[in-house]
PDB file of N, CA and C in Angstrom:
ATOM      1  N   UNK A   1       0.845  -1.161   0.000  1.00  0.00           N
ATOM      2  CA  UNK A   1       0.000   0.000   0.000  1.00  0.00           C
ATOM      3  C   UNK A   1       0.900   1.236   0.000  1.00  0.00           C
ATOM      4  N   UNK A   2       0.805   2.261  -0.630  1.00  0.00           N
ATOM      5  CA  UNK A   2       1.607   3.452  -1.365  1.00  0.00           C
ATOM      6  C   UNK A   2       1.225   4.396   0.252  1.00  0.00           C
ATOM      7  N   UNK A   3       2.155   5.167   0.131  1.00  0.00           N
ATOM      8  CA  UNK A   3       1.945   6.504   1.212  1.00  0.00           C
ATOM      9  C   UNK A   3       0.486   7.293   0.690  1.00  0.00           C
ATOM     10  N   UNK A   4      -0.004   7.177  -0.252  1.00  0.00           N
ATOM     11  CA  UNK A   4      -1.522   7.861  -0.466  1.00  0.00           C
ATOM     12  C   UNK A   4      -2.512   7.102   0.063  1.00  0.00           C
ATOM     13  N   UNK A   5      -2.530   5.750  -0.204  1.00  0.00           N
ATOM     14  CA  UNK A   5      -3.216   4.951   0.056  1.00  0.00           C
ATOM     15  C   UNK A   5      -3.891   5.129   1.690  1.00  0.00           C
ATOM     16  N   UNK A   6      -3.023   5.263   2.748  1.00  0.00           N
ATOM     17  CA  UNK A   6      -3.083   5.716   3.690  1.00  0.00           C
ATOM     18  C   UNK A   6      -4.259   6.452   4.336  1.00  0.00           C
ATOM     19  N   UNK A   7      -5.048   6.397   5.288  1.00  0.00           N
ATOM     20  CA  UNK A   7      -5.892   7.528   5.568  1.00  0.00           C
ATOM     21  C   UNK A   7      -4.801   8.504   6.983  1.00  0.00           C
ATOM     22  N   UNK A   8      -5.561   9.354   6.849  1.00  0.00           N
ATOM     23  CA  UNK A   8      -4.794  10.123   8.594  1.00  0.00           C
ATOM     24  C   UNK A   8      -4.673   9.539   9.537  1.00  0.00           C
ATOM     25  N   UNK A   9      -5.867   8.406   9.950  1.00  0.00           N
ATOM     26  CA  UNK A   9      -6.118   8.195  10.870  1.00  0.00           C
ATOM     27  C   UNK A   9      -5.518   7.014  11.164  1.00  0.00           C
ATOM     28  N   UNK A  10      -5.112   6.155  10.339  1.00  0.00           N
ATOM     29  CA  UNK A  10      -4.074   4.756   9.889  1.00  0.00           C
ATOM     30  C   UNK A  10      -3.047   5.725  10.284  1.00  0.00           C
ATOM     31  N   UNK A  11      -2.605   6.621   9.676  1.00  0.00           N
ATOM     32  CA  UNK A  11      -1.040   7.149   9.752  1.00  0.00           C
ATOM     33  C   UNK A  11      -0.773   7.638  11.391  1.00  0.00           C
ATOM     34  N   UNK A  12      -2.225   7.659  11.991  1.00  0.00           N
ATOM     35  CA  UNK A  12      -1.732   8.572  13.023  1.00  0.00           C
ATOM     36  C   UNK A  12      -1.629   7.738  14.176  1.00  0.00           C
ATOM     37  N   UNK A  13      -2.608   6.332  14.313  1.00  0.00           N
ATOM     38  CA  UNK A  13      -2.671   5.123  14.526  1.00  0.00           C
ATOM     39  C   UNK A  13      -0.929   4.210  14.843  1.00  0.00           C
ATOM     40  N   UNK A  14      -0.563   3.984  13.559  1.00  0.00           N
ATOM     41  CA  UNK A  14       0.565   3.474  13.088  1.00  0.00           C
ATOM     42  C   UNK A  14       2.008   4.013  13.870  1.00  0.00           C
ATOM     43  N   UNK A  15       1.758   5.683  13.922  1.00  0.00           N
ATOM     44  CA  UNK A  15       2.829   6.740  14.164  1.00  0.00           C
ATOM     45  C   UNK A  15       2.941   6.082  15.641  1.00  0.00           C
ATOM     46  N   UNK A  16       1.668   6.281  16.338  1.00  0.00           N
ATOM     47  CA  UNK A  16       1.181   6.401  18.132  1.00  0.00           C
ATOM     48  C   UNK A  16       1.976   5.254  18.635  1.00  0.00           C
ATOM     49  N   UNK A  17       1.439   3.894  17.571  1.00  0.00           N
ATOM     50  CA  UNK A  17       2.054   2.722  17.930  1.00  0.00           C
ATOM     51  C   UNK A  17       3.529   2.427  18.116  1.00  0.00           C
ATOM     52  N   UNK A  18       4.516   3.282  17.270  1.00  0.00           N
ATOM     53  CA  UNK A  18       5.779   3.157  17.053  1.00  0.00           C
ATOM     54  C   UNK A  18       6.002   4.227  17.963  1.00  0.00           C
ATOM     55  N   UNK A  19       5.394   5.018  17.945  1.00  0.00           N
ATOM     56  CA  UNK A  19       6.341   6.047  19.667  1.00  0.00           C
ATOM     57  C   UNK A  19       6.511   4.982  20.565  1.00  0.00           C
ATOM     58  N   UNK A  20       5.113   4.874  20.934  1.00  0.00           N
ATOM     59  CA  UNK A  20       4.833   3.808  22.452  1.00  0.00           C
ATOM     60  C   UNK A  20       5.492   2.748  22.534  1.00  0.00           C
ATOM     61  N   UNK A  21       5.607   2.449  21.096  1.00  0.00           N
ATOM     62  CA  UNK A  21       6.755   1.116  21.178  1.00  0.00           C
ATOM     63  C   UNK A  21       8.368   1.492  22.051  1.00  0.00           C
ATOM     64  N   UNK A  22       8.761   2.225  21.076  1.00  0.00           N
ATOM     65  CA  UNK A  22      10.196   3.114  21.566  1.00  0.00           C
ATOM     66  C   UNK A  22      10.289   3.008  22.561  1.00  0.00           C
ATOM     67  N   UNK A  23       9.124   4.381  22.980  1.00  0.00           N
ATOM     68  CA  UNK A  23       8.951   4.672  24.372  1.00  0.00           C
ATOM     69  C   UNK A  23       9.287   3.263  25.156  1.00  0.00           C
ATOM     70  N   UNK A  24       8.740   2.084  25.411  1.00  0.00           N
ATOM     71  CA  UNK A  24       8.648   1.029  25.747  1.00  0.00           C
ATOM     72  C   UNK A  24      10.207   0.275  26.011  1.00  0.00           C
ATOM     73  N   UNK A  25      10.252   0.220  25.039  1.00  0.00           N
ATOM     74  CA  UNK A  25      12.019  -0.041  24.402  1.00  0.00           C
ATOM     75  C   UNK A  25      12.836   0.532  25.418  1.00  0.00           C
ATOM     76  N   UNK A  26      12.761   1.661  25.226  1.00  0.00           N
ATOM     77  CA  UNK A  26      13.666   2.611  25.929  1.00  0.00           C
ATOM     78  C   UNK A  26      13.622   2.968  27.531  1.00  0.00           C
ATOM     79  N   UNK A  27      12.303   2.575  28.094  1.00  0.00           N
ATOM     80  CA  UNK A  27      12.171   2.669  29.552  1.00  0.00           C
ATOM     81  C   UNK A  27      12.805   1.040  29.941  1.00  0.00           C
ATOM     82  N   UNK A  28      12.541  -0.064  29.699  1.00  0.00           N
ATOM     83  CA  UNK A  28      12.619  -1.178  29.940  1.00  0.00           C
ATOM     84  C   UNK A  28      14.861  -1.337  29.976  1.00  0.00           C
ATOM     85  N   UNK A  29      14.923  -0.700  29.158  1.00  0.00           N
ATOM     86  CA  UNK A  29      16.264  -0.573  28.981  1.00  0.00           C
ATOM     87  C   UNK A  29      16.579   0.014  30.085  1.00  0.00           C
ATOM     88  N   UNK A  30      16.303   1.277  30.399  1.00  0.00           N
ATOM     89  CA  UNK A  30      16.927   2.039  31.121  1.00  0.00           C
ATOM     90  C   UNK A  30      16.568   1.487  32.871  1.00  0.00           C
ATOM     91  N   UNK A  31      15.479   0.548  32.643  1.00  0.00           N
ATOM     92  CA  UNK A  31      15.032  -0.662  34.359  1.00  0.00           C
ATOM     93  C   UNK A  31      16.021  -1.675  34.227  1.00  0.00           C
ATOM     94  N   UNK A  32      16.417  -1.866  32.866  1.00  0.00           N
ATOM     95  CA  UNK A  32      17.603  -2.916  32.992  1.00  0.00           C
ATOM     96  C   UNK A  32      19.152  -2.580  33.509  1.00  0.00           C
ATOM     97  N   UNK A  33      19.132  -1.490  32.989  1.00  0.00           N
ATOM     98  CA  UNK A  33      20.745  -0.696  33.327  1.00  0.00           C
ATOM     99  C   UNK A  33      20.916  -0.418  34.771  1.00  0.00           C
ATOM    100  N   UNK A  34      19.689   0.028  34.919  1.00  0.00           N
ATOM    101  CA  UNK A  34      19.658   0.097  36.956  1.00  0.00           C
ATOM    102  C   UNK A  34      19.921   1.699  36.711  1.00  0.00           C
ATOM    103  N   UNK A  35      19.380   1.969  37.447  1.00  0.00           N
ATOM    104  CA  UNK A  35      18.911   3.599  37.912  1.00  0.00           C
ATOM    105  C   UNK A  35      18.624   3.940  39.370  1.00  0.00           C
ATOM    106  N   UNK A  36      18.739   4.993  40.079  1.00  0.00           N
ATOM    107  CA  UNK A  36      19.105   5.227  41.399  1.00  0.00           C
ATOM    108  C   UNK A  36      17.195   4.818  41.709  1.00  0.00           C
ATOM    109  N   UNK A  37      17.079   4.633  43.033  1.00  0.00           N
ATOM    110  CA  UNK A  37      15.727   3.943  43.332  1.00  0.00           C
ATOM    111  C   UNK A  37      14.340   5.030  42.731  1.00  0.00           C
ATOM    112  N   UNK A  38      14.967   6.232  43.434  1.00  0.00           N
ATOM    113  CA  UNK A  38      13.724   6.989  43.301  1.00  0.00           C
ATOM    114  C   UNK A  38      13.266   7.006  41.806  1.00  0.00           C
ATOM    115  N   UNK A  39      14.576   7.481  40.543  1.00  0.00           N
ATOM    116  CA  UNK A  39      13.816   7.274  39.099  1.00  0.00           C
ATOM    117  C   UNK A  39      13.720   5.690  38.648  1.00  0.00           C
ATOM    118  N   UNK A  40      13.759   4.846  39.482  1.00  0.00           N
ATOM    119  CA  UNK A  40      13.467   3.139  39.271  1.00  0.00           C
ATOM    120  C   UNK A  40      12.236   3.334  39.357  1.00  0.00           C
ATOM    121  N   UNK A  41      11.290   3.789  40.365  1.00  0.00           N
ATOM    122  CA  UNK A  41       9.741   3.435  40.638  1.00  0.00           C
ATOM    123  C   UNK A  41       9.278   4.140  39.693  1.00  0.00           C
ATOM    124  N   UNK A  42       9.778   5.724  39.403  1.00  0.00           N
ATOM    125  CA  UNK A  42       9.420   6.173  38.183  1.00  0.00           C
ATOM    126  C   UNK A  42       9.291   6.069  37.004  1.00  0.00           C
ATOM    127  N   UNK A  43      10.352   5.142  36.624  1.00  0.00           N
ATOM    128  CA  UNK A  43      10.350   4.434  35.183  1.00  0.00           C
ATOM    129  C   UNK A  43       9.110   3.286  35.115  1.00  0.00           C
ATOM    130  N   UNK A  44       9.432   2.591  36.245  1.00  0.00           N
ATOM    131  CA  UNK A  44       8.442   1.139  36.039  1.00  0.00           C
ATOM    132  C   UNK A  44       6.878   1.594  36.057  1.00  0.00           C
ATOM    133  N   UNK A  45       6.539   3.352  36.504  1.00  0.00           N
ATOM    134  CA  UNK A  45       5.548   3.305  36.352  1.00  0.00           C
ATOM    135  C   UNK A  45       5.011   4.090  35.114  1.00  0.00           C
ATOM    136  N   UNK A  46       6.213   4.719  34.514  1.00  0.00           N
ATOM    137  CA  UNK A  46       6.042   5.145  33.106  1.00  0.00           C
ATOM    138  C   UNK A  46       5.790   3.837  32.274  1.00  0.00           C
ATOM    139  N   UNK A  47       7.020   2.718  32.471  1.00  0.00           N
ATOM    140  CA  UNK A  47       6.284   1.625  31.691  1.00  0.00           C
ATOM    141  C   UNK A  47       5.761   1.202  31.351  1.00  0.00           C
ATOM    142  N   UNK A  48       5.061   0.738  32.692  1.00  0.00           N
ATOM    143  CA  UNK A  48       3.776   0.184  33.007  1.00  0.00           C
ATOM    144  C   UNK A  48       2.379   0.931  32.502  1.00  0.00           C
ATOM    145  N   UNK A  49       2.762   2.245  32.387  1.00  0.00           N
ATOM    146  CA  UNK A  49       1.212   3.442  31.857  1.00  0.00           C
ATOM    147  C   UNK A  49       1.064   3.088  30.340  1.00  0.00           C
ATOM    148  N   UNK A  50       2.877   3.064  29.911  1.00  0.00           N
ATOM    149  CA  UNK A  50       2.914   2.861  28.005  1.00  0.00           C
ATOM    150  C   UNK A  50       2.187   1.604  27.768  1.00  0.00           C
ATOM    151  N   UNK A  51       3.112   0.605  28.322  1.00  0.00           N
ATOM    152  CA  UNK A  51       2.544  -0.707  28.212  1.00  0.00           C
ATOM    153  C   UNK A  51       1.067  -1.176  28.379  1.00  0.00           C
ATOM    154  N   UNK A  52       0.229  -0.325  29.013  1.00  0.00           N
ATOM    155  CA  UNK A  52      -1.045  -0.193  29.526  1.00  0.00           C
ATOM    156  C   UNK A  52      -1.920   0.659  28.013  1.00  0.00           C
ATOM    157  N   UNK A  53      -1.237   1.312  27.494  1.00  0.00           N
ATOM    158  CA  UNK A  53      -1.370   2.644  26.377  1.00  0.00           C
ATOM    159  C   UNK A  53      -1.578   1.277  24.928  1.00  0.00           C
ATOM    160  N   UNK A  54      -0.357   1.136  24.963  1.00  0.00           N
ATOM    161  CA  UNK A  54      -0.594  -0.071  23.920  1.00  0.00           C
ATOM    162  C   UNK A  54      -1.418  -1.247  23.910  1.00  0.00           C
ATOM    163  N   UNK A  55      -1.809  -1.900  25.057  1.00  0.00           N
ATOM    164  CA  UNK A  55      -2.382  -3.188  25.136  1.00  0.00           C
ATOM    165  C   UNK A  55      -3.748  -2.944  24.907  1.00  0.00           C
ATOM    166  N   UNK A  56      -4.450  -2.036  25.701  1.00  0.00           N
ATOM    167  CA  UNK A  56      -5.440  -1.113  26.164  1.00  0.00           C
ATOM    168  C   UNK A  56      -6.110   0.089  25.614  1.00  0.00           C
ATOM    169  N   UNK A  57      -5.543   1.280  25.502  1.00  0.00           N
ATOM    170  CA  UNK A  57      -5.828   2.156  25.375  1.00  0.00           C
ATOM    171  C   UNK A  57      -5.786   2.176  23.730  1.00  0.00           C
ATOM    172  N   UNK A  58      -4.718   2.589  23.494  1.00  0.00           N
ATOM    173  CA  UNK A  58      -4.973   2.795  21.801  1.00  0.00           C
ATOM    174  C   UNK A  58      -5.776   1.957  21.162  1.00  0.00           C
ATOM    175  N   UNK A  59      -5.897   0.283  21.278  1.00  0.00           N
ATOM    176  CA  UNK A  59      -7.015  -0.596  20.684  1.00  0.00           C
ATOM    177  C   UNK A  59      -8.250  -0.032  21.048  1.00  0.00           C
ATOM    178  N   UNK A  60      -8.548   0.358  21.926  1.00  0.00           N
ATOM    179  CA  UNK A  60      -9.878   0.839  22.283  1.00  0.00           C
ATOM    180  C   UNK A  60     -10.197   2.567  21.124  1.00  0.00           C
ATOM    181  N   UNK A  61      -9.001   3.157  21.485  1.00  0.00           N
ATOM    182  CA  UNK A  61      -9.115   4.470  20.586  1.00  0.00           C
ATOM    183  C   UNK A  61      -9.462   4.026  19.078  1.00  0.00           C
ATOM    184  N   UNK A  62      -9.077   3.422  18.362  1.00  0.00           N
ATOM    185  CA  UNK A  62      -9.124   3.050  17.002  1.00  0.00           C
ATOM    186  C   UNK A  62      -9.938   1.726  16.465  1.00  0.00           C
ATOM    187  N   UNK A  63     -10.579   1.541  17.923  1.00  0.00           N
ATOM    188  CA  UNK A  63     -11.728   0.214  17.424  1.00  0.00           C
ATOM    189  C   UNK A  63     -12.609   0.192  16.433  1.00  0.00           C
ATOM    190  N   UNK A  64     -13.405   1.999  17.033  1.00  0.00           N
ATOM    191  CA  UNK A  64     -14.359   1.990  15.677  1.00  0.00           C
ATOM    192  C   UNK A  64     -14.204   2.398  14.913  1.00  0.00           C
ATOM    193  N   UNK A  65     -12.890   3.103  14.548  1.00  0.00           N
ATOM    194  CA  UNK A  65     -12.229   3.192  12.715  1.00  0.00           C
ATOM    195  C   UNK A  65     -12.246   1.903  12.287  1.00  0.00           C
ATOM    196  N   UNK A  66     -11.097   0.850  12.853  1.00  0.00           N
ATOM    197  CA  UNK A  66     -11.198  -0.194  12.106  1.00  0.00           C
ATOM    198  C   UNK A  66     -12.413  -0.750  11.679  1.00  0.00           C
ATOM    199  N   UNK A  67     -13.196  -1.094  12.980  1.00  0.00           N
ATOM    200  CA  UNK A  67     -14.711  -1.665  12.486  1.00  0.00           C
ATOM    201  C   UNK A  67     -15.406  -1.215  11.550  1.00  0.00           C
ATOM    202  N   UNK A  68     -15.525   0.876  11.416  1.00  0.00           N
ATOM    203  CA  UNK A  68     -16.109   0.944  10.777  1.00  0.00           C
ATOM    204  C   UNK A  68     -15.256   0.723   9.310  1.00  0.00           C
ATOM    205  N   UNK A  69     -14.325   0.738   8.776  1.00  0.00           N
ATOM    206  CA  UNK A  69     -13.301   0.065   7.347  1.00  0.00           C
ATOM    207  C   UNK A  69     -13.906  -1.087   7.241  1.00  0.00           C
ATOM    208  N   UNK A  70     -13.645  -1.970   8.166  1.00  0.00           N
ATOM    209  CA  UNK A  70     -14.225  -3.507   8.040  1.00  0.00           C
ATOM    210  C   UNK A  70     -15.524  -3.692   6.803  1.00  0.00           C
ATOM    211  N   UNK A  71     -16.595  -2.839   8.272  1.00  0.00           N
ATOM    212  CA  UNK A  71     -17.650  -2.260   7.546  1.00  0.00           C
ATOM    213  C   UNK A  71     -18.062  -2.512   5.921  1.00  0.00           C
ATOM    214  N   UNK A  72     -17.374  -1.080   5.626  1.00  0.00           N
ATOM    215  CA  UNK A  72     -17.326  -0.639   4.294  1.00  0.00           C
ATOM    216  C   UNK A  72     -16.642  -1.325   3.243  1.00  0.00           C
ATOM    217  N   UNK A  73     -15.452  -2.226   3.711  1.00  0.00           N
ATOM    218  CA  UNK A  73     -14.502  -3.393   2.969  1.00  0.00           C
ATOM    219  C   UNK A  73     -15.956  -4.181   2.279  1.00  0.00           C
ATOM    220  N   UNK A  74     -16.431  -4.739   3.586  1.00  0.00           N
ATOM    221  CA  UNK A  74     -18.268  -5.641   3.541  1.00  0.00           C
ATOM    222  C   UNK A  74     -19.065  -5.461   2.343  1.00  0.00           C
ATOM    223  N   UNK A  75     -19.446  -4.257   2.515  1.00  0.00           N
ATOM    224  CA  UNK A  75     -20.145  -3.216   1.866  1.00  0.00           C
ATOM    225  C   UNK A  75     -19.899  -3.516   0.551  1.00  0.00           C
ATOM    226  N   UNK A  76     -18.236  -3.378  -0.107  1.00  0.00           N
ATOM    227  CA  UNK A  76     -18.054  -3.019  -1.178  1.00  0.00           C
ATOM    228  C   UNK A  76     -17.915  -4.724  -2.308  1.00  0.00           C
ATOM    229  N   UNK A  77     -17.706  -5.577  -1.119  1.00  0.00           N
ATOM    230  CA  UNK A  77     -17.481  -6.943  -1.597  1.00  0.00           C
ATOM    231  C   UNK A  77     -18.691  -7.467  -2.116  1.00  0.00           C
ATOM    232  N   UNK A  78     -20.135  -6.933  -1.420  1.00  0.00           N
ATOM    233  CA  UNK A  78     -21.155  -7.659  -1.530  1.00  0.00           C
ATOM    234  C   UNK A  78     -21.455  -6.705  -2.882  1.00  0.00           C
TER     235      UNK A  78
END
């Protein structure tokens, strides 16, 4: 699928997912390296919010775009 092909909301979807990923990446790293206690609880609970963001939250944000695409995919087959 071409960069036009794309809607905003896929792109913006897609974008959210690859921060949070990072984001993810990059806190988990920095719980691995060891960090003084006080930014330890802080990280694990930044983690834990992203990790919560991705599993959770964003699927819920973009449910009824997808569904409604699904939808209209339906729509256009029949």
């Amino acid at each position: 699928m071409s960069e036009a092909e794309f809607s905003g909301v896929s792109w913006l979807h897609d974008k959210l997912k690859s921060i949070l990923s990072d984001r993810k990446e990059s806190l988990a790293s920095g719980i691995a390296n060891g960090v003084p206690l006080e930014e330890y609880r802080q990280m694990v609970g930044r983690y834990r919010e992203t990790d919560r963001m991705l599993g959770t939250t964003l699927p819920e944000l973009f449910h009824e775009f997808y569904q409604s695409e699904d939808d209209d995919l339906e729509v256009l087959d029949e």
